[in-house]
């Protein structure tokens, strides 16, 4: 509700002065000066925001009752797809054409993730139960 309160609670707003400090620190690091001293402290402070900015979007596919749910999932380029096995039976995610490396056999509640960074239609199946099939469409 209170904008002032929110500003205090979240570390989000990045002041221009802080950006300049980080740019300056990067320049100093690049030149090699102060690398040992400034590295750890500046790295620690800058990292959470850098990770948040580049963190890919995540979409979930559940594996339950011997099926991928949803069977077809359409995502944007760069999306991280996470499959989670909700069955008591082991399952596995394998690309039908080798477009991505197969997961290991997943036990109950195990997950496997892959980031789709090229557009295309990616068919996959469970190598343990080959009748289980799914598709990721990347646009
Ligand atoms: Cu399976």
mmCIF file with all atom_site columns, C-alpha atoms and ligand atoms in Angstrom:
data_model
loop_
_atom_site.group_PDB
_atom_site.id
_atom_site.type_symbol
_atom_site.label_atom_id
_atom_site.label_alt_id
_atom_site.label_comp_id
_atom_site.label_asym_id
_atom_site.label_entity_id
_atom_site.label_seq_id
_atom_site.pdbx_PDB_ins_code
_atom_site.Cartn_x
_atom_site.Cartn_y
_atom_site.Cartn_z
_atom_site.occupancy
_atom_site.B_iso_or_equiv
_atom_site.pdbx_formal_charge
_atom_site.auth_seq_id
_atom_site.auth_comp_id
_atom_site.auth_asym_id
_atom_site.auth_atom_id
_atom_site.pdbx_PDB_model_num
ATOM   1   C  CA  . UNK A 1 1   ? 0.000  0.000   0.000   1.00 0.00 ? 1   UNK A CA  1
ATOM   2   C  CA  . UNK A 1 2   ? 2.524  2.534   1.159   1.00 0.00 ? 2   UNK A CA  1
ATOM   3   C  CA  . UNK A 1 3   ? 5.023  3.257   -1.593  1.00 0.00 ? 3   UNK A CA  1
ATOM   4   C  CA  . UNK A 1 4   ? 7.627  4.555   0.788   1.00 0.00 ? 4   UNK A CA  1
ATOM   5   C  CA  . UNK A 1 5   ? 7.372  1.430   2.891   1.00 0.00 ? 5   UNK A CA  1
ATOM   6   C  CA  . UNK A 1 6   ? 7.737  -0.795  -0.169  1.00 0.00 ? 6   UNK A CA  1
ATOM   7   C  CA  . UNK A 1 7   ? 10.895 1.018   -1.264  1.00 0.00 ? 7   UNK A CA  1
ATOM   8   C  CA  . UNK A 1 8   ? 12.457 0.282   2.093   1.00 0.00 ? 8   UNK A CA  1
ATOM   9   C  CA  . UNK A 1 9   ? 11.439 -3.375  2.109   1.00 0.00 ? 9   UNK A CA  1
ATOM   10  C  CA  . UNK A 1 10  ? 12.677 -4.340  -1.357  1.00 0.00 ? 10  UNK A CA  1
ATOM   11  C  CA  . UNK A 1 11  ? 16.281 -4.024  -2.508  1.00 0.00 ? 11  UNK A CA  1
ATOM   12  C  CA  . UNK A 1 12  ? 15.015 -3.569  -6.086  1.00 0.00 ? 12  UNK A CA  1
ATOM   13  C  CA  . UNK A 1 13  ? 15.323 0.131   -6.951  1.00 0.00 ? 13  UNK A CA  1
ATOM   14  C  CA  . UNK A 1 14  ? 18.797 0.614   -8.328  1.00 0.00 ? 14  UNK A CA  1
ATOM   15  C  CA  . UNK A 1 15  ? 20.018 4.139   -7.851  1.00 0.00 ? 15  UNK A CA  1
ATOM   16  C  CA  . UNK A 1 16  ? 22.015 5.822   -10.553 1.00 0.00 ? 16  UNK A CA  1
ATOM   17  C  CA  . UNK A 1 17  ? 24.828 6.317   -8.070  1.00 0.00 ? 17  UNK A CA  1
ATOM   18  C  CA  . UNK A 1 18  ? 24.970 2.595   -7.328  1.00 0.00 ? 18  UNK A CA  1
ATOM   19  C  CA  . UNK A 1 19  ? 25.039 1.764   -11.043 1.00 0.00 ? 19  UNK A CA  1
ATOM   20  C  CA  . UNK A 1 20  ? 27.974 4.118   -11.438 1.00 0.00 ? 20  UNK A CA  1
ATOM   21  C  CA  . UNK A 1 21  ? 29.735 2.445   -8.546  1.00 0.00 ? 21  UNK A CA  1
ATOM   22  C  CA  . UNK A 1 22  ? 29.286 -0.934  -10.146 1.00 0.00 ? 22  UNK A CA  1
ATOM   23  C  CA  . UNK A 1 23  ? 30.485 0.355   -13.501 1.00 0.00 ? 23  UNK A CA  1
ATOM   24  C  CA  . UNK A 1 24  ? 33.495 1.879   -11.794 1.00 0.00 ? 24  UNK A CA  1
ATOM   25  C  CA  . UNK A 1 25  ? 34.180 -1.352  -9.943  1.00 0.00 ? 25  UNK A CA  1
ATOM   26  C  CA  . UNK A 1 26  ? 33.975 -3.300  -13.184 1.00 0.00 ? 26  UNK A CA  1
ATOM   27  C  CA  . UNK A 1 27  ? 36.422 -0.905  -14.815 1.00 0.00 ? 27  UNK A CA  1
ATOM   28  C  CA  . UNK A 1 28  ? 38.818 -1.252  -11.906 1.00 0.00 ? 28  UNK A CA  1
ATOM   29  C  CA  . UNK A 1 29  ? 38.500 -5.021  -11.987 1.00 0.00 ? 29  UNK A CA  1
ATOM   30  C  CA  . UNK A 1 30  ? 39.153 -5.045  -15.716 1.00 0.00 ? 30  UNK A CA  1
ATOM   31  C  CA  . UNK A 1 31  ? 42.288 -2.983  -15.251 1.00 0.00 ? 31  UNK A CA  1
ATOM   32  C  CA  . UNK A 1 32  ? 43.485 -5.442  -12.654 1.00 0.00 ? 32  UNK A CA  1
ATOM   33  C  CA  . UNK A 1 33  ? 43.778 -2.826  -9.932  1.00 0.00 ? 33  UNK A CA  1
ATOM   34  C  CA  . UNK A 1 34  ? 42.079 -3.721  -6.655  1.00 0.00 ? 34  UNK A CA  1
ATOM   35  C  CA  . UNK A 1 35  ? 40.986 -7.040  -8.140  1.00 0.00 ? 35  UNK A CA  1
ATOM   36  C  CA  . UNK A 1 36  ? 41.816 -9.009  -5.033  1.00 0.00 ? 36  UNK A CA  1
ATOM   37  C  CA  . UNK A 1 37  ? 40.256 -6.516  -2.647  1.00 0.00 ? 37  UNK A CA  1
ATOM   38  C  CA  . UNK A 1 38  ? 37.171 -5.369  -4.545  1.00 0.00 ? 38  UNK A CA  1
ATOM   39  C  CA  . UNK A 1 39  ? 36.280 -8.682  -6.166  1.00 0.00 ? 39  UNK A CA  1
ATOM   40  C  CA  . UNK A 1 40  ? 34.549 -10.566 -3.390  1.00 0.00 ? 40  UNK A CA  1
ATOM   41  C  CA  . UNK A 1 41  ? 32.612 -7.674  -1.850  1.00 0.00 ? 41  UNK A CA  1
ATOM   42  C  CA  . UNK A 1 42  ? 31.399 -6.189  -5.119  1.00 0.00 ? 42  UNK A CA  1
ATOM   43  C  CA  . UNK A 1 43  ? 30.692 -9.600  -6.614  1.00 0.00 ? 43  UNK A CA  1
ATOM   44  C  CA  . UNK A 1 44  ? 28.526 -10.487 -3.635  1.00 0.00 ? 44  UNK A CA  1
ATOM   45  C  CA  . UNK A 1 45  ? 26.545 -7.266  -3.796  1.00 0.00 ? 45  UNK A CA  1
ATOM   46  C  CA  . UNK A 1 46  ? 25.947 -7.225  -7.546  1.00 0.00 ? 46  UNK A CA  1
ATOM   47  C  CA  . UNK A 1 47  ? 25.127 -10.873 -8.104  1.00 0.00 ? 47  UNK A CA  1
ATOM   48  C  CA  . UNK A 1 48  ? 21.482 -11.213 -6.944  1.00 0.00 ? 48  UNK A CA  1
ATOM   49  C  CA  . UNK A 1 49  ? 20.300 -8.540  -9.382  1.00 0.00 ? 49  UNK A CA  1
ATOM   50  C  CA  . UNK A 1 50  ? 22.359 -9.894  -12.261 1.00 0.00 ? 50  UNK A CA  1
ATOM   51  C  CA  . UNK A 1 51  ? 20.894 -13.357 -11.713 1.00 0.00 ? 51  UNK A CA  1
ATOM   52  C  CA  . UNK A 1 52  ? 17.339 -12.023 -11.463 1.00 0.00 ? 52  UNK A CA  1
ATOM   53  C  CA  . UNK A 1 53  ? 17.690 -10.143 -14.745 1.00 0.00 ? 53  UNK A CA  1
ATOM   54  C  CA  . UNK A 1 54  ? 18.927 -13.148 -16.708 1.00 0.00 ? 54  UNK A CA  1
ATOM   55  C  CA  . UNK A 1 55  ? 16.931 -15.845 -14.925 1.00 0.00 ? 55  UNK A CA  1
ATOM   56  C  CA  . UNK A 1 56  ? 14.975 -17.611 -17.689 1.00 0.00 ? 56  UNK A CA  1
ATOM   57  C  CA  . UNK A 1 57  ? 11.262 -18.051 -17.399 1.00 0.00 ? 57  UNK A CA  1
ATOM   58  C  CA  . UNK A 1 58  ? 10.282 -21.468 -16.093 1.00 0.00 ? 58  UNK A CA  1
ATOM   59  C  CA  . UNK A 1 59  ? 7.377  -23.676 -17.209 1.00 0.00 ? 59  UNK A CA  1
ATOM   60  C  CA  . UNK A 1 60  ? 6.396  -26.974 -15.655 1.00 0.00 ? 60  UNK A CA  1
ATOM   61  C  CA  . UNK A 1 61  ? 5.410  -30.323 -17.129 1.00 0.00 ? 61  UNK A CA  1
ATOM   62  C  CA  . UNK A 1 62  ? 4.106  -32.888 -14.683 1.00 0.00 ? 62  UNK A CA  1
ATOM   63  C  CA  . UNK A 1 63  ? 4.558  -36.580 -15.317 1.00 0.00 ? 63  UNK A CA  1
ATOM   64  C  CA  . UNK A 1 64  ? 1.565  -38.349 -13.848 1.00 0.00 ? 64  UNK A CA  1
ATOM   65  C  CA  . UNK A 1 65  ? -0.507 -41.430 -14.584 1.00 0.00 ? 65  UNK A CA  1
ATOM   66  C  CA  . UNK A 1 66  ? 2.010  -42.386 -17.278 1.00 0.00 ? 66  UNK A CA  1
ATOM   67  C  CA  . UNK A 1 67  ? 1.504  -39.175 -19.236 1.00 0.00 ? 67  UNK A CA  1
ATOM   68  C  CA  . UNK A 1 68  ? 3.178  -35.807 -19.720 1.00 0.00 ? 68  UNK A CA  1
ATOM   69  C  CA  . UNK A 1 69  ? 0.855  -33.004 -18.582 1.00 0.00 ? 69  UNK A CA  1
ATOM   70  C  CA  . UNK A 1 70  ? 0.412  -30.928 -20.642 1.00 0.00 ? 70  UNK A CA  1
ATOM   71  C  CA  . UNK A 1 71  ? 1.293  -33.212 -23.537 1.00 0.00 ? 71  UNK A CA  1
ATOM   72  C  CA  . UNK A 1 72  ? 2.051  -30.166 -25.688 1.00 0.00 ? 72  UNK A CA  1
ATOM   73  C  CA  . UNK A 1 73  ? 3.545  -27.069 -24.127 1.00 0.00 ? 73  UNK A CA  1
ATOM   74  C  CA  . UNK A 1 74  ? 4.256  -23.880 -26.064 1.00 0.00 ? 74  UNK A CA  1
ATOM   75  C  CA  . UNK A 1 75  ? 6.926  -21.617 -24.613 1.00 0.00 ? 75  UNK A CA  1
ATOM   76  C  CA  . UNK A 1 76  ? 8.961  -18.568 -25.528 1.00 0.00 ? 76  UNK A CA  1
ATOM   77  C  CA  . UNK A 1 77  ? 12.582 -18.910 -26.614 1.00 0.00 ? 77  UNK A CA  1
ATOM   78  C  CA  . UNK A 1 78  ? 14.814 -19.081 -23.554 1.00 0.00 ? 78  UNK A CA  1
ATOM   79  C  CA  . UNK A 1 79  ? 12.238 -20.799 -21.352 1.00 0.00 ? 79  UNK A CA  1
ATOM   80  C  CA  . UNK A 1 80  ? 13.426 -23.358 -18.854 1.00 0.00 ? 80  UNK A CA  1
ATOM   81  C  CA  . UNK A 1 81  ? 11.108 -26.370 -18.896 1.00 0.00 ? 81  UNK A CA  1
ATOM   82  C  CA  . UNK A 1 82  ? 11.037 -28.455 -15.730 1.00 0.00 ? 82  UNK A CA  1
ATOM   83  C  CA  . UNK A 1 83  ? 9.581  -31.966 -15.780 1.00 0.00 ? 83  UNK A CA  1
ATOM   84  C  CA  . UNK A 1 84  ? 8.631  -33.449 -12.422 1.00 0.00 ? 84  UNK A CA  1
ATOM   85  C  CA  . UNK A 1 85  ? 7.710  -37.069 -11.886 1.00 0.00 ? 85  UNK A CA  1
ATOM   86  C  CA  . UNK A 1 86  ? 4.503  -37.287 -9.852  1.00 0.00 ? 86  UNK A CA  1
ATOM   87  C  CA  . UNK A 1 87  ? 4.138  -41.056 -10.293 1.00 0.00 ? 87  UNK A CA  1
ATOM   88  C  CA  . UNK A 1 88  ? 5.422  -43.824 -8.065  1.00 0.00 ? 88  UNK A CA  1
ATOM   89  C  CA  . UNK A 1 89  ? 6.938  -45.346 -11.207 1.00 0.00 ? 89  UNK A CA  1
ATOM   90  C  CA  . UNK A 1 90  ? 10.269 -44.135 -12.589 1.00 0.00 ? 90  UNK A CA  1
ATOM   91  C  CA  . UNK A 1 91  ? 10.111 -42.058 -15.772 1.00 0.00 ? 91  UNK A CA  1
ATOM   92  C  CA  . UNK A 1 92  ? 12.623 -40.447 -18.063 1.00 0.00 ? 92  UNK A CA  1
ATOM   93  C  CA  . UNK A 1 93  ? 12.572 -37.589 -20.560 1.00 0.00 ? 93  UNK A CA  1
ATOM   94  C  CA  . UNK A 1 94  ? 14.351 -38.299 -23.852 1.00 0.00 ? 94  UNK A CA  1
ATOM   95  C  CA  . UNK A 1 95  ? 14.382 -36.194 -27.005 1.00 0.00 ? 95  UNK A CA  1
ATOM   96  C  CA  . UNK A 1 96  ? 12.940 -38.067 -29.978 1.00 0.00 ? 96  UNK A CA  1
ATOM   97  C  CA  . UNK A 1 97  ? 15.641 -36.715 -32.300 1.00 0.00 ? 97  UNK A CA  1
ATOM   98  C  CA  . UNK A 1 98  ? 18.502 -36.091 -29.876 1.00 0.00 ? 98  UNK A CA  1
ATOM   99  C  CA  . UNK A 1 99  ? 17.856 -32.340 -29.681 1.00 0.00 ? 99  UNK A CA  1
ATOM   100 C  CA  . UNK A 1 100 ? 18.651 -32.440 -25.971 1.00 0.00 ? 100 UNK A CA  1
ATOM   101 C  CA  . UNK A 1 101 ? 20.365 -34.858 -23.653 1.00 0.00 ? 101 UNK A CA  1
ATOM   102 C  CA  . UNK A 1 102 ? 18.051 -37.369 -21.974 1.00 0.00 ? 102 UNK A CA  1
ATOM   103 C  CA  . UNK A 1 103 ? 17.311 -37.080 -18.288 1.00 0.00 ? 103 UNK A CA  1
ATOM   104 C  CA  . UNK A 1 104 ? 18.375 -39.789 -15.924 1.00 0.00 ? 104 UNK A CA  1
ATOM   105 C  CA  . UNK A 1 105 ? 15.592 -42.092 -14.719 1.00 0.00 ? 105 UNK A CA  1
ATOM   106 C  CA  . UNK A 1 106 ? 13.565 -39.978 -12.331 1.00 0.00 ? 106 UNK A CA  1
ATOM   107 C  CA  . UNK A 1 107 ? 12.118 -41.300 -9.115  1.00 0.00 ? 107 UNK A CA  1
ATOM   108 C  CA  . UNK A 1 108 ? 9.000  -39.871 -7.510  1.00 0.00 ? 108 UNK A CA  1
ATOM   109 C  CA  . UNK A 1 109 ? 9.237  -36.058 -7.179  1.00 0.00 ? 109 UNK A CA  1
ATOM   110 C  CA  . UNK A 1 110 ? 12.533 -35.914 -9.084  1.00 0.00 ? 110 UNK A CA  1
ATOM   111 C  CA  . UNK A 1 111 ? 12.834 -33.108 -11.633 1.00 0.00 ? 111 UNK A CA  1
ATOM   112 C  CA  . UNK A 1 112 ? 14.715 -32.550 -14.850 1.00 0.00 ? 112 UNK A CA  1
ATOM   113 C  CA  . UNK A 1 113 ? 15.159 -29.183 -16.540 1.00 0.00 ? 113 UNK A CA  1
ATOM   114 C  CA  . UNK A 1 114 ? 16.213 -28.008 -19.971 1.00 0.00 ? 114 UNK A CA  1
ATOM   115 C  CA  . UNK A 1 115 ? 16.452 -24.466 -21.342 1.00 0.00 ? 115 UNK A CA  1
ATOM   116 C  CA  . UNK A 1 116 ? 15.068 -24.213 -24.886 1.00 0.00 ? 116 UNK A CA  1
ATOM   117 C  CA  . UNK A 1 117 ? 16.996 -21.391 -26.498 1.00 0.00 ? 117 UNK A CA  1
ATOM   118 C  CA  . UNK A 1 118 ? 16.174 -22.099 -30.148 1.00 0.00 ? 118 UNK A CA  1
ATOM   119 C  CA  . UNK A 1 119 ? 12.744 -21.984 -31.799 1.00 0.00 ? 119 UNK A CA  1
ATOM   120 C  CA  . UNK A 1 120 ? 11.376 -25.296 -32.986 1.00 0.00 ? 120 UNK A CA  1
ATOM   121 C  CA  . UNK A 1 121 ? 9.176  -28.264 -32.186 1.00 0.00 ? 121 UNK A CA  1
ATOM   122 C  CA  . UNK A 1 122 ? 10.786 -30.689 -29.768 1.00 0.00 ? 122 UNK A CA  1
ATOM   123 C  CA  . UNK A 1 123 ? 9.214  -34.132 -29.542 1.00 0.00 ? 123 UNK A CA  1
ATOM   124 C  CA  . UNK A 1 124 ? 10.191 -36.249 -26.582 1.00 0.00 ? 124 UNK A CA  1
ATOM   125 C  CA  . UNK A 1 125 ? 9.184  -39.496 -24.925 1.00 0.00 ? 125 UNK A CA  1
ATOM   126 C  CA  . UNK A 1 126 ? 9.805  -41.630 -21.858 1.00 0.00 ? 126 UNK A CA  1
ATOM   127 C  CA  . UNK A 1 127 ? 12.486 -44.132 -22.766 1.00 0.00 ? 127 UNK A CA  1
ATOM   128 C  CA  . UNK A 1 128 ? 11.163 -46.502 -20.097 1.00 0.00 ? 128 UNK A CA  1
ATOM   129 C  CA  . UNK A 1 129 ? 7.579  -46.324 -21.399 1.00 0.00 ? 129 UNK A CA  1
ATOM   130 C  CA  . UNK A 1 130 ? 7.920  -45.304 -25.060 1.00 0.00 ? 130 UNK A CA  1
ATOM   131 C  CA  . UNK A 1 131 ? 4.179  -44.829 -25.469 1.00 0.00 ? 131 UNK A CA  1
ATOM   132 C  CA  . UNK A 1 132 ? 4.486  -41.769 -23.235 1.00 0.00 ? 132 UNK A CA  1
ATOM   133 C  CA  . UNK A 1 133 ? 5.036  -38.850 -25.591 1.00 0.00 ? 133 UNK A CA  1
ATOM   134 C  CA  . UNK A 1 134 ? 5.140  -35.084 -25.330 1.00 0.00 ? 134 UNK A CA  1
ATOM   135 C  CA  . UNK A 1 135 ? 6.029  -32.012 -27.355 1.00 0.00 ? 135 UNK A CA  1
ATOM   136 C  CA  . UNK A 1 136 ? 7.591  -28.684 -26.480 1.00 0.00 ? 136 UNK A CA  1
ATOM   137 C  CA  . UNK A 1 137 ? 6.921  -25.955 -29.048 1.00 0.00 ? 137 UNK A CA  1
ATOM   138 C  CA  . UNK A 1 138 ? 9.406  -23.095 -28.775 1.00 0.00 ? 138 UNK A CA  1
ATOM   139 C  CA  . UNK A 1 139 ? 8.557  -19.758 -30.436 1.00 0.00 ? 139 UNK A CA  1
HETATM 140 CU CU1 . LIG B 2 .   ? 7.820  -43.507 -18.121 1.00 0.00 ? 1   LIG B CU1 1
#
